[in-house]
C-alpha positions as a printed Julia matrix, in Angstrom:
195×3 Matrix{Float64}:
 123.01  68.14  -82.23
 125.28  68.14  -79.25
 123.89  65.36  -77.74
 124.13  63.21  -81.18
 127.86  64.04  -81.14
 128.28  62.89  -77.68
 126.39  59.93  -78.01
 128.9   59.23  -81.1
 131.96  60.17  -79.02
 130.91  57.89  -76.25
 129.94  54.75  -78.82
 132.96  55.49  -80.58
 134.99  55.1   -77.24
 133.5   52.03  -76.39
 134.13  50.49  -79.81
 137.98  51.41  -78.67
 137.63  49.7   -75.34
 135.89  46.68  -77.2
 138.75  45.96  -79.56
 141.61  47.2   -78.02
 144.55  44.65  -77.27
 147.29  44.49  -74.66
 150.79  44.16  -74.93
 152.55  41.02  -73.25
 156.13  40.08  -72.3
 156.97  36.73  -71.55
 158.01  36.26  -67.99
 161.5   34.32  -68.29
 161.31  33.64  -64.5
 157.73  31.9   -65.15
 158.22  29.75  -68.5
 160.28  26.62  -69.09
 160.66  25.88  -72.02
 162.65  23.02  -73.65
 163.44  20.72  -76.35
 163.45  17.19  -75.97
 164.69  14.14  -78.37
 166.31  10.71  -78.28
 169.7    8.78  -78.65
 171.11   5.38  -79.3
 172.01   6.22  -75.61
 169.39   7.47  -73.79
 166.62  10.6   -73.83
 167.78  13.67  -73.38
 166.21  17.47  -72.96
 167.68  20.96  -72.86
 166.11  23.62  -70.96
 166.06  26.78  -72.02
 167.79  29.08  -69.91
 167.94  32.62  -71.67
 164.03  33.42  -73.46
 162.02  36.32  -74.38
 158.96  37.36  -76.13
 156.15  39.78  -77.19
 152.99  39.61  -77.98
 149.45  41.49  -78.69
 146.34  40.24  -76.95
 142.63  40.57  -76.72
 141.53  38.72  -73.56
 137.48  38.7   -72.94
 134.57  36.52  -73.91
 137.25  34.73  -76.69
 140.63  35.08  -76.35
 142.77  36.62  -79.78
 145.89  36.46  -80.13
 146.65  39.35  -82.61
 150.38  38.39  -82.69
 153.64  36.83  -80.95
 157.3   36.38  -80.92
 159.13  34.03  -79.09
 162.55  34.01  -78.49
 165.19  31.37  -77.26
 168.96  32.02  -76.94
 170.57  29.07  -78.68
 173.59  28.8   -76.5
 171.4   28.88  -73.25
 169.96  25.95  -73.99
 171.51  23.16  -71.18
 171.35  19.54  -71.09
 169.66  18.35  -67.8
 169.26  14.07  -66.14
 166.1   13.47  -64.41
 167.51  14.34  -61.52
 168.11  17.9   -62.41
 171.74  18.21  -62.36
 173.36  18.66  -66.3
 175.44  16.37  -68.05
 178.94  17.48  -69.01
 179.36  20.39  -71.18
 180.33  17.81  -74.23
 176.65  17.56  -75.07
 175.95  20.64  -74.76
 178.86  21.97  -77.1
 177.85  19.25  -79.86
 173.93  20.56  -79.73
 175.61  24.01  -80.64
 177.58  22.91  -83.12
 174.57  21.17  -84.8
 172.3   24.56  -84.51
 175.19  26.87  -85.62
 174.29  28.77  -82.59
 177.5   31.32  -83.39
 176.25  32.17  -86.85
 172.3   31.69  -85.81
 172.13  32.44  -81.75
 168.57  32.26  -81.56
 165.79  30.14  -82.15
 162.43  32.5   -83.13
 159.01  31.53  -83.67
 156.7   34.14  -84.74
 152.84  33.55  -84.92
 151.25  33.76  -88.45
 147.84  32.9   -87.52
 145.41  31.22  -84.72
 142.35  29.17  -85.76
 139.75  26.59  -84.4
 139.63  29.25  -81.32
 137.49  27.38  -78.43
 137.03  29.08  -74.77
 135.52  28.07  -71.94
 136.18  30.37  -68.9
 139.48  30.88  -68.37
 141.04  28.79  -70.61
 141.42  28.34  -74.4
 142.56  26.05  -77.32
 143.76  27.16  -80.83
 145.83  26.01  -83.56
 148.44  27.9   -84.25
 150.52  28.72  -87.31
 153.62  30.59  -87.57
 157.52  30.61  -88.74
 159.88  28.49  -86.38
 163.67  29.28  -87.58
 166.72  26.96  -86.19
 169.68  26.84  -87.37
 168.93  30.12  -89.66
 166.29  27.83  -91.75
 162.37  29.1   -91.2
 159.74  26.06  -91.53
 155.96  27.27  -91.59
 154.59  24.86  -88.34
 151.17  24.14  -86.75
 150.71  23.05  -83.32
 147.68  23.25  -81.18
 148.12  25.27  -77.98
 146.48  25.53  -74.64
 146.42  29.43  -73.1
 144.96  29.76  -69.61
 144.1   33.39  -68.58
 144.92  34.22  -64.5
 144.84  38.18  -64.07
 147.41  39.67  -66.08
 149.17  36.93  -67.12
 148.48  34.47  -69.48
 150.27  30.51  -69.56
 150.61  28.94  -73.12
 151.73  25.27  -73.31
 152.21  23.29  -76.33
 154.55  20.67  -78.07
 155.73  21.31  -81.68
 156.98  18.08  -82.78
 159.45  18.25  -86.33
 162.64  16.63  -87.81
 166.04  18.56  -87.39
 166.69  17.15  -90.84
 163.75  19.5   -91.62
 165.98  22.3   -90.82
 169.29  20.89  -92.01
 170.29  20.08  -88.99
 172.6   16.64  -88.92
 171.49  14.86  -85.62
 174.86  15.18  -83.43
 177.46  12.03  -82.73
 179.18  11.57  -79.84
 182.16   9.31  -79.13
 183.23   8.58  -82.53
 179.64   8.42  -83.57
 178.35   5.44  -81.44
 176.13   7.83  -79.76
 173.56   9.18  -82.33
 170.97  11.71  -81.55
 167.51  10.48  -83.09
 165.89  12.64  -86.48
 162.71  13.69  -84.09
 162.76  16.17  -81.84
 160.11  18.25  -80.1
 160.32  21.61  -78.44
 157.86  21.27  -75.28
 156.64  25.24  -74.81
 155.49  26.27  -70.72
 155.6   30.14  -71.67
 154.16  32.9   -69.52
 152.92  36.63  -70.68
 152.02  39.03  -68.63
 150.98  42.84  -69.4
């Protein structure tokens, strides 16, 4: 009878290791993160400077992602040229004034649900579904995403294209409103985890 319990103990504690899932972080030092759009004047982007996240993860034969929350700090969000250096802080004040980013200083995506889950080695694909709010407005989105598994961390990229209008957002003016920001934007995601 002993033996029958053990044997149940030590199934039972594989069955734990089997299933069990990690908890993440995202590394701000290792993501970049930013949104990118177009004007009457040029393209622009905005890095995101200030980030965090969570998440819960089964890594092994097929990677699950059991759930995540992203985080980026609205007003840490800078305006960069191709060179690297940022523009004046003009831009960057009207893109806050356009997210509300005093009344809503964060943008937050949270993950609803994966699907169409394909690995090969290290790396996966997935669609993913979840709730992106700007501007204090939540939009269900779907966006397929890349996740590449090296040791303990794990490197998601993606683009999740959508309108501002789509979050009430009027695209900013600048200089008496010949400059206009265009309707489509797109946040490019370059987000690390690690346990």
């Amino acid at each position: 009878m002993k033996k029958i319990q053990l044997a149940a103990l030590f199934l039972l504690g594989l069955g734990i290791n089997v299933f069990a899932q990690d908890s993440y972080k995202l590394v701000e030092s290792k993501s970049r993160n930013m949104v990118t759009g177009t004007s009457t004047l040029h393209d622009w982007r905005c890095v995101a400077e200030k980030q965090s996240g969570t998440a819960a993860i089964k890594t092994g034969d097929v990677l699950e992602v059991k759930s995540l929350t992203a985080r980026i700090a609205a007003k840490s969000l800078k305006s960069i040229k191709e060179n690297g250096k940022y523009y004046d802080d003009a831009m960057d004040k009207n893109a806050y004034k356009a997210l509300e980013a005093d009344k809503h200083p964060e943008i937050v995506y949270t993950l609803t649900g994966t699907s169409n889950m394909k690995t090969t080695g290290a790396t996966s694909t997935f669609s993913a579904t979840g709730n992106l709010t700007i501007a204090g407005k939540t939009n269900r989105v779907t966006f397929p995403v890349k996740a590449v598994v090296n040791g303990d961390n794990i490197t998601f990229t993606a683009t999740v294209k959508f309108k501002l209008t789509a979050f009430g957002i009027t695209p900013p003016k600048a200089l008496m409103g010949t400059i206009k920001t265009g309707d489509d934007v797109a946040v490019v995601l370059n987000s690390t985890f690690a346990k």
